[in-house]
Amino acid sequence: ASSVAMLRTFALALLGLGLVQAASVHLIDSNRNAYLKSGQTKISKSGLSGLTAGLTGLLPAHEIDAESAQQIDSVLKPSPLTKPKCHVALNVAGLSDEDVAALFGARQRVPAQLDDDQHIADAMVELLTDLASANPDVSVYMLDQAAVEACNEGEDCMQQHLGGVAQAVGASVDSGVLILDDGVQLTDKLLASELSSFFAGVNSRIEAVNARAEAGSPVEDVQVMEMTMLGLQGLADQQLASSKQAVSQLLSWAVQQLDEAFGGEVTFQVATFDSLPEATPEAAVAWRARARSRMLAAASFPGADEEAQARLFSAKAAGYGAFILLLYFLLAGTYCLCNMPFKRDTLLYGSKKQE
């Protein structure tokens, strides 16, 4: 067991040093393909932030330059009156572009390459943190944090939800270990914990949405969810293929459940990468804890920044007011043109007006 751990640490160290740098971000449309055009793009980090804001209807965290605006227009379909009800950002180490394409099937998918030297996982965390700060009235839910909050006090959180994970991916549990469908035992605690946290977090958010709907409470403009999964990296070869299949199956389960809860109005942003943001498993876990703290700090106490809320309310009110005025004048003009009593003694016919 110690030799396996040493091999995994060595593999993670090589990946963390950047010997493998394959990374990409995939924007995935709703199941009715209402928001994204086809194609692919290379975009800056600030441009991707603006693209995410435009897709979800949120305020951008940074000023958008002309080049980024052109890139955004080439990707987004014009949809001023409808926006997704939920946007899910997933950062998954170890998945390939082909895995993402197979996961989302016929949905419109726009692969984007970041024109930035920063590690893609750090860039995605920074993007969501900035969006949360710029939109204090929008909640950003970290699914692993939601899983911790959903755990019963005094129980092992991972063990509490491992049975649900097994049911979702067609596996079983024996003595607290996940037995995958081909008989492989998932002994890696990091990946097992991530699978349990993701399953519990998604269930927790769906239960909250359903409870809010049953109570007749106002629906949020858009919900943003986030999860980072690093456990696939550095697994032993005999576990890797089965574990990747389990991750894909659980993601597929989550897509189906979220679509059902939000009426299909769910978009996804999936970042895949082969190099970890840190060199060792322990450092990677610590990195994830720091990232969670940053996003929690940005998303906490949404009512504290009154000036930002006032700007947000003013922008939305001005937008709605301008649209209503334009609609009113358009309808009034159409009515007048349809009902104006044109006669032959008017100047419209090129003759003098008769008394």
GROMACS .gro file of C-alpha atoms in nm:
model
  355
    1ALA     CA    1   0.000   0.000   0.000
    2SER     CA    2   0.287   0.236   0.083
    3SER     CA    3   0.446   0.176  -0.258
    4VAL     CA    4   0.115   0.262  -0.429
    5ALA     CA    5   0.093   0.581  -0.223
    6MET     CA    6   0.451   0.671  -0.318
    7LEU     CA    7   0.378   0.611  -0.687
    8ARG     CA    8   0.066   0.825  -0.667
    9THR     CA    9   0.253   1.106  -0.492
   10PHE     CA   10   0.525   1.089  -0.759
   11ALA     CA   11   0.266   1.101  -1.039
   12LEU     CA   12   0.092   1.397  -0.881
   13ALA     CA   13   0.425   1.573  -0.838
   14LEU     CA   14   0.505   1.530  -1.208
   15LEU     CA   15   0.160   1.656  -1.304
   16GLY     CA   16   0.183   1.947  -1.063
   17LEU     CA   17   0.516   2.051  -1.213
   18GLY     CA   18   0.332   2.096  -1.541
   19LEU     CA   19   0.475   1.812  -1.749
   20VAL     CA   20   0.122   1.765  -1.883
   21GLN     CA   21  -0.066   2.083  -1.951
   22ALA     CA   22  -0.375   1.975  -2.147
   23ALA     CA   23  -0.661   2.194  -2.024
   24SER     CA   24  -0.980   2.334  -2.168
   25VAL     CA   25  -1.313   2.483  -2.070
   26HIS     CA   26  -1.638   2.357  -2.221
   27LEU     CA   27  -1.952   2.569  -2.218
   28ILE     CA   28  -2.260   2.346  -2.239
   29ASP     CA   29  -2.603   2.473  -2.345
   30SER     CA   30  -2.940   2.389  -2.190
   31ASN     CA   31  -3.121   2.083  -2.320
   32ARG     CA   32  -3.310   2.298  -2.572
   33ASN     CA   33  -2.989   2.461  -2.702
   34ALA     CA   34  -3.122   2.813  -2.651
   35TYR     CA   35  -2.813   3.011  -2.554
   36LEU     CA   36  -2.497   2.901  -2.737
   37LYS     CA   37  -2.389   2.899  -3.100
   38SER     CA   38  -2.171   2.624  -3.245
   39GLY     CA   39  -1.796   2.655  -3.281
   40GLN     CA   40  -1.496   2.699  -3.058
   41THR     CA   41  -1.296   2.994  -2.935
   42LYS     CA   42  -0.974   3.103  -2.771
   43ILE     CA   43  -1.048   3.358  -2.505
   44SER     CA   44  -0.884   3.551  -2.224
   45LYS     CA   45  -0.974   3.496  -1.860
   46SER     CA   46  -1.159   3.829  -1.841
   47GLY     CA   47  -1.335   3.741  -2.166
   48LEU     CA   48  -1.447   3.407  -2.021
   49SER     CA   49  -1.573   3.590  -1.714
   50GLY     CA   50  -1.777   3.820  -1.938
   51LEU     CA   51  -1.898   3.521  -2.139
   52THR     CA   52  -2.018   3.346  -1.822
   53ALA     CA   53  -2.188   3.667  -1.708
   54GLY     CA   54  -2.359   3.709  -2.046
   55LEU     CA   55  -2.474   3.347  -2.050
   56THR     CA   56  -2.625   3.364  -1.701
   57GLY     CA   57  -2.754   3.723  -1.713
   58LEU     CA   58  -2.521   3.838  -1.433
   59LEU     CA   59  -2.320   4.157  -1.412
   60PRO     CA   60  -1.964   4.107  -1.540
   61ALA     CA   61  -1.690   4.133  -1.281
   62HIS     CA   62  -1.459   4.332  -1.511
   63GLU     CA   63  -1.489   4.582  -1.792
   64ILE     CA   64  -1.521   4.401  -2.125
   65ASP     CA   65  -1.294   4.526  -2.403
   66ALA     CA   66  -1.387   4.531  -2.771
   67GLU     CA   67  -1.202   4.208  -2.857
   68SER     CA   68  -1.366   4.015  -2.572
   69ALA     CA   69  -1.707   4.158  -2.665
   70GLN     CA   70  -1.661   4.031  -3.021
   71GLN     CA   71  -1.564   3.686  -2.891
   72ILE     CA   72  -1.868   3.679  -2.663
   73ASP     CA   73  -2.101   3.778  -2.947
   74SER     CA   74  -1.960   3.495  -3.159
   75VAL     CA   75  -2.051   3.239  -2.892
   76LEU     CA   76  -2.379   3.359  -2.736
   77LYS     CA   77  -2.717   3.359  -2.906
   78PRO     CA   78  -2.920   3.677  -2.842
   79SER     CA   79  -3.171   3.593  -2.568
   80PRO     CA   80  -3.255   3.913  -2.375
   81LEU     CA   81  -3.577   3.781  -2.222
   82THR     CA   82  -3.475   3.430  -2.113
   83LYS     CA   83  -3.178   3.313  -1.909
   84PRO     CA   84  -3.087   2.979  -1.749
   85LYS     CA   85  -3.229   2.906  -1.405
   86CYS     CA   86  -2.910   2.730  -1.299
   87HIS     CA   87  -2.545   2.737  -1.405
   88VAL     CA   88  -2.310   2.461  -1.287
   89ALA     CA   89  -1.931   2.507  -1.294
   90LEU     CA   90  -1.736   2.181  -1.271
   91ASN     CA   91  -1.357   2.155  -1.248
   92VAL     CA   92  -1.261   1.791  -1.306
   93ALA     CA   93  -0.904   1.667  -1.326
   94GLY     CA   94  -0.852   1.362  -1.544
   95LEU     CA   95  -1.146   1.389  -1.786
   96SER     CA   96  -1.076   1.433  -2.158
   97ASP     CA   97  -1.259   1.643  -2.415
   98GLU     CA   98  -1.407   1.321  -2.554
   99ASP     CA   99  -1.543   1.231  -2.208
  100VAL     CA  100  -1.717   1.568  -2.185
  101ALA     CA  101  -1.863   1.534  -2.536
  102ALA     CA  102  -1.998   1.187  -2.453
  103LEU     CA  103  -2.141   1.309  -2.122
  104PHE     CA  104  -2.354   1.588  -2.272
  105GLY     CA  105  -2.453   1.418  -2.598
  106ALA     CA  106  -2.660   1.636  -2.832
  107ARG     CA  107  -2.631   1.955  -2.625
  108GLN     CA  108  -2.453   2.244  -2.790
  109ARG     CA  109  -2.093   2.248  -2.664
  110VAL     CA  110  -1.841   2.528  -2.713
  111PRO     CA  111  -1.481   2.433  -2.626
  112ALA     CA  112  -1.271   2.731  -2.519
  113GLN     CA  113  -0.897   2.755  -2.470
  114LEU     CA  114  -0.782   3.005  -2.208
  115ASP     CA  115  -0.524   3.252  -2.337
  116ASP     CA  116  -0.360   3.267  -1.994
  117ASP     CA  117  -0.063   3.106  -1.816
  118GLN     CA  118  -0.253   3.067  -1.488
  119HIS     CA  119  -0.359   2.713  -1.395
  120ILE     CA  120  -0.712   2.659  -1.521
  121ALA     CA  121  -0.845   2.547  -1.182
  122ASP     CA  122  -0.716   2.869  -1.021
  123ALA     CA  123  -0.863   3.071  -1.308
  124MET     CA  124  -1.207   2.910  -1.264
  125VAL     CA  125  -1.208   2.972  -0.888
  126GLU     CA  126  -1.106   3.334  -0.944
  127LEU     CA  127  -1.377   3.374  -1.210
  128LEU     CA  128  -1.656   3.253  -0.980
  129THR     CA  129  -1.520   3.451  -0.686
  130ASP     CA  130  -1.524   3.771  -0.891
  131LEU     CA  131  -1.876   3.700  -1.023
  132ALA     CA  132  -2.000   3.638  -0.669
  133SER     CA  133  -1.851   3.971  -0.556
  134ALA     CA  134  -2.002   4.159  -0.852
  135ASN     CA  135  -2.348   4.003  -0.798
  136PRO     CA  136  -2.416   4.007  -0.423
  137ASP     CA  137  -2.781   3.909  -0.469
  138VAL     CA  138  -2.689   3.584  -0.648
  139SER     CA  139  -2.594   3.278  -0.444
  140VAL     CA  140  -2.294   3.068  -0.543
  141TYR     CA  141  -2.332   2.721  -0.393
  142MET     CA  142  -2.021   2.508  -0.338
  143LEU     CA  143  -2.159   2.156  -0.360
  144ASP     CA  144  -1.898   2.003  -0.130
  145GLN     CA  145  -1.979   2.266   0.133
  146ALA     CA  146  -2.351   2.195   0.088
  147ALA     CA  147  -2.271   1.827   0.142
  148VAL     CA  148  -2.103   1.903   0.474
  149GLU     CA  149  -2.404   2.107   0.583
  150ALA     CA  150  -2.636   1.819   0.481
  151CYS     CA  151  -2.452   1.563   0.695
  152ASN     CA  152  -2.612   1.436   1.013
  153GLU     CA  153  -2.417   1.542   1.320
  154GLY     CA  154  -2.187   1.276   1.458
  155GLU     CA  155  -2.181   1.063   1.140
  156ASP     CA  156  -1.906   1.008   0.884
  157CYS     CA  157  -2.016   1.230   0.595
  158MET     CA  158  -1.859   1.015   0.326
  159GLN     CA  159  -2.006   0.691   0.459
  160GLN     CA  160  -2.345   0.855   0.501
  161HIS     CA  161  -2.381   0.919   0.126
  162LEU     CA  162  -2.171   0.637  -0.022
  163GLY     CA  163  -2.478   0.415  -0.061
  164GLY     CA  164  -2.650   0.682  -0.270
  165VAL     CA  165  -2.340   0.714  -0.488
  166ALA     CA  166  -2.336   0.338  -0.540
  167GLN     CA  167  -2.699   0.340  -0.648
  168ALA     CA  168  -2.640   0.630  -0.890
  169VAL     CA  169  -2.340   0.466  -1.063
  170GLY     CA  170  -2.452   0.101  -1.048
  171ALA     CA  171  -2.198  -0.001  -0.784
  172SER     CA  172  -2.216  -0.146  -0.433
  173VAL     CA  173  -2.066  -0.080  -0.090
  174ASP     CA  174  -1.882  -0.338   0.118
  175SER     CA  175  -1.729  -0.251   0.457
  176GLY     CA  176  -1.732   0.118   0.374
  177VAL     CA  177  -1.556   0.071   0.038
  178LEU     CA  178  -1.719   0.144  -0.298
  179ILE     CA  179  -1.714  -0.165  -0.522
  180LEU     CA  180  -1.742  -0.052  -0.884
  181ASP     CA  181  -1.947  -0.242  -1.141
  182ASP     CA  182  -1.648  -0.442  -1.270
  183GLY     CA  183  -1.550  -0.551  -0.919
  184VAL     CA  184  -1.271  -0.296  -0.868
  185GLN     CA  185  -1.254  -0.158  -0.514
  186LEU     CA  186  -1.226   0.221  -0.492
  187THR     CA  187  -0.987   0.242  -0.199
  188ASP     CA  188  -0.879   0.599  -0.273
  189LYS     CA  189  -1.027   0.817   0.001
  190LEU     CA  190  -0.993   1.146  -0.188
  191LEU     CA  191  -1.200   1.036  -0.487
  192ALA     CA  192  -1.455   0.850  -0.271
  193SER     CA  193  -1.498   1.165  -0.060
  194GLU     CA  194  -1.543   1.381  -0.372
  195LEU     CA  195  -1.805   1.146  -0.517
  196SER     CA  196  -1.997   1.145  -0.188
  197SER     CA  197  -1.975   1.523  -0.153
  198PHE     CA  198  -2.093   1.582  -0.509
  199PHE     CA  199  -2.386   1.343  -0.470
  200ALA     CA  200  -2.491   1.495  -0.137
  201GLY     CA  201  -2.446   1.853  -0.258
  202VAL     CA  202  -2.661   1.804  -0.569
  203ASN     CA  203  -2.932   1.631  -0.366
  204SER     CA  204  -2.923   1.908  -0.106
  205ARG     CA  205  -2.971   2.182  -0.365
  206ILE     CA  206  -3.252   1.995  -0.544
  207GLU     CA  207  -3.435   1.941  -0.215
  208ALA     CA  208  -3.400   2.313  -0.137
  209VAL     CA  209  -3.535   2.410  -0.481
  210ASN     CA  210  -3.831   2.173  -0.449
  211ALA     CA  211  -3.910   2.292  -0.097
  212ARG     CA  212  -3.903   2.653  -0.212
  213ALA     CA  213  -4.135   2.575  -0.502
  214GLU     CA  214  -4.381   2.391  -0.275
  215ALA     CA  215  -4.383   2.683  -0.032
  216GLY     CA  216  -4.453   2.929  -0.314
  217SER     CA  217  -4.142   3.132  -0.233
  218PRO     CA  218  -3.994   3.364  -0.498
  219VAL     CA  219  -3.755   3.190  -0.734
  220GLU     CA  220  -3.398   3.321  -0.760
  221ASP     CA  221  -3.294   3.476  -1.092
  222VAL     CA  222  -3.023   3.214  -1.138
  223GLN     CA  223  -2.845   2.968  -0.912
  224VAL     CA  224  -2.473   2.910  -0.957
  225MET     CA  225  -2.319   2.583  -0.835
  226GLU     CA  226  -1.953   2.479  -0.822
  227MET     CA  227  -1.758   2.159  -0.761
  228THR     CA  228  -1.390   2.073  -0.801
  229MET     CA  229  -1.286   1.707  -0.831
  230LEU     CA  230  -0.915   1.619  -0.824
  231GLY     CA  231  -0.929   1.254  -0.718
  232LEU     CA  232  -0.887   1.092  -1.061
  233GLN     CA  233  -0.532   1.218  -1.096
  234GLY     CA  234  -0.258   0.977  -1.001
  235LEU     CA  235  -0.481   0.671  -0.943
  236ALA     CA  236  -0.325   0.331  -0.998
  237ASP     CA  237  -0.388   0.191  -1.347
  238GLN     CA  238  -0.609  -0.089  -1.220
  239GLN     CA  239  -0.849   0.167  -1.069
  240LEU     CA  240  -0.829   0.452  -1.321
  241ALA     CA  241  -1.059   0.329  -1.601
  242SER     CA  242  -1.333   0.210  -1.364
  243SER     CA  243  -1.306   0.523  -1.150
  244LYS     CA  244  -1.331   0.752  -1.455
  245GLN     CA  245  -1.643   0.564  -1.563
  246ALA     CA  246  -1.791   0.609  -1.214
  247VAL     CA  247  -1.721   0.984  -1.225
  248SER     CA  248  -1.884   1.012  -1.569
  249GLN     CA  249  -2.188   0.813  -1.452
  250LEU     CA  250  -2.231   1.033  -1.145
  251LEU     CA  251  -2.200   1.349  -1.355
  252SER     CA  252  -2.460   1.208  -1.595
  253TRP     CA  253  -2.691   1.138  -1.301
  254ALA     CA  254  -2.644   1.497  -1.178
  255VAL     CA  255  -2.721   1.643  -1.523
  256GLN     CA  256  -3.045   1.445  -1.537
  257GLN     CA  257  -3.151   1.538  -1.183
  258LEU     CA  258  -3.074   1.909  -1.227
  259ASP     CA  259  -3.255   1.921  -1.562
  260GLU     CA  260  -3.561   1.773  -1.396
  261ALA     CA  261  -3.546   2.017  -1.103
  262PHE     CA  262  -3.498   2.329  -1.318
  263GLY     CA  263  -3.715   2.237  -1.616
  264GLY     CA  264  -3.418   2.183  -1.846
  265GLU     CA  265  -3.294   2.542  -1.802
  266VAL     CA  266  -2.947   2.440  -1.680
  267THR     CA  267  -2.617   2.535  -1.843
  268PHE     CA  268  -2.277   2.390  -1.756
  269GLN     CA  269  -1.918   2.505  -1.759
  270VAL     CA  270  -1.675   2.212  -1.740
  271ALA     CA  271  -1.301   2.270  -1.698
  272THR     CA  272  -1.082   1.966  -1.762
  273PHE     CA  273  -0.710   1.948  -1.693
  274ASP     CA  274  -0.427   1.697  -1.655
  275SER     CA  275  -0.203   1.894  -1.420
  276LEU     CA  276  -0.302   1.970  -1.062
  277PRO     CA  277  -0.280   2.317  -0.907
  278GLU     CA  278  -0.051   2.168  -0.640
  279ALA     CA  279   0.216   1.898  -0.651
  280THR     CA  280   0.104   1.652  -0.380
  281PRO     CA  281  -0.232   1.510  -0.266
  282GLU     CA  282  -0.208   1.689   0.067
  283ALA     CA  283  -0.128   2.022  -0.100
  284ALA     CA  284  -0.413   1.971  -0.349
  285VAL     CA  285  -0.660   1.915  -0.064
  286ALA     CA  286  -0.529   2.227   0.111
  287TRP     CA  287  -0.564   2.423  -0.215
  288ARG     CA  288  -0.926   2.316  -0.246
  289ALA     CA  289  -0.995   2.425   0.113
  290ARG     CA  290  -0.843   2.768   0.041
  291ALA     CA  291  -1.045   2.800  -0.279
  292ARG     CA  292  -1.364   2.712  -0.090
  293SER     CA  293  -1.285   2.975   0.174
  294ARG     CA  294  -1.233   3.241  -0.093
  295MET     CA  295  -1.565   3.169  -0.259
  296LEU     CA  296  -1.746   3.148   0.074
  297ALA     CA  297  -1.607   3.488   0.169
  298ALA     CA  298  -1.715   3.638  -0.164
  299ALA     CA  299  -2.062   3.481  -0.150
  300SER     CA  300  -2.135   3.552   0.218
  301PHE     CA  301  -2.359   3.826   0.351
  302PRO     CA  302  -2.509   3.936   0.018
  303GLY     CA  303  -2.689   4.231   0.177
  304ALA     CA  304  -2.378   4.393   0.323
  305ASP     CA  305  -2.269   4.589   0.014
  306GLU     CA  306  -2.562   4.829  -0.023
  307GLU     CA  307  -2.392   5.035  -0.294
  308ALA     CA  308  -2.339   4.728  -0.515
  309GLN     CA  309  -2.697   4.619  -0.458
  310ALA     CA  310  -2.823   4.968  -0.546
  311ARG     CA  311  -2.623   4.966  -0.871
  312LEU     CA  312  -2.755   4.620  -0.955
  313PHE     CA  313  -3.115   4.723  -0.885
  314SER     CA  314  -3.073   5.042  -1.090
  315ALA     CA  315  -2.928   4.852  -1.386
  316LYS     CA  316  -3.208   4.596  -1.384
  317ALA     CA  317  -3.479   4.860  -1.335
  318ALA     CA  318  -3.340   5.072  -1.619
  319GLY     CA  319  -3.327   4.770  -1.847
  320TYR     CA  320  -3.682   4.662  -1.772
  321GLY     CA  321  -3.811   5.020  -1.794
  322ALA     CA  322  -3.645   5.082  -2.131
  323PHE     CA  323  -3.786   4.757  -2.268
  324ILE     CA  324  -4.141   4.841  -2.150
  325LEU     CA  325  -4.122   5.192  -2.303
  326LEU     CA  326  -3.996   5.057  -2.636
  327LEU     CA  327  -4.269   4.795  -2.637
  328TYR     CA  328  -4.535   5.058  -2.556
  329PHE     CA  329  -4.429   5.293  -2.838
  330LEU     CA  330  -4.400   5.002  -3.081
  331LEU     CA  331  -4.753   4.886  -3.003
  332ALA     CA  332  -4.888   5.243  -3.010
  333GLY     CA  333  -4.726   5.312  -3.347
  334THR     CA  334  -4.861   4.987  -3.490
  335TYR     CA  335  -5.211   5.070  -3.364
  336CYS     CA  336  -5.201   5.419  -3.514
  337LEU     CA  337  -5.084   5.292  -3.852
  338CYS     CA  338  -5.358   5.030  -3.859
  339ASN     CA  339  -5.639   5.267  -3.758
  340MET     CA  340  -5.544   5.605  -3.909
  341PRO     CA  341  -5.833   5.726  -4.137
  342PHE     CA  342  -5.646   5.799  -4.461
  343LYS     CA  343  -5.860   5.992  -4.718
  344ARG     CA  344  -5.806   6.115  -5.070
  345ASP     CA  345  -5.803   6.477  -4.962
  346THR     CA  346  -5.485   6.434  -4.762
  347LEU     CA  347  -5.136   6.525  -4.875
  348LEU     CA  348  -5.051   6.155  -4.877
  349TYR     CA  349  -5.213   6.138  -5.220
  350GLY     CA  350  -5.028   6.439  -5.359
  351SER     CA  351  -5.333   6.665  -5.392
  352LYS     CA  352  -5.442   6.977  -5.213
  353LYS     CA  353  -5.650   6.940  -4.904
  354GLN     CA  354  -6.014   7.012  -4.992
  355GLU     CA  355  -6.232   7.225  -4.767
   0.00000   0.00000   0.00000
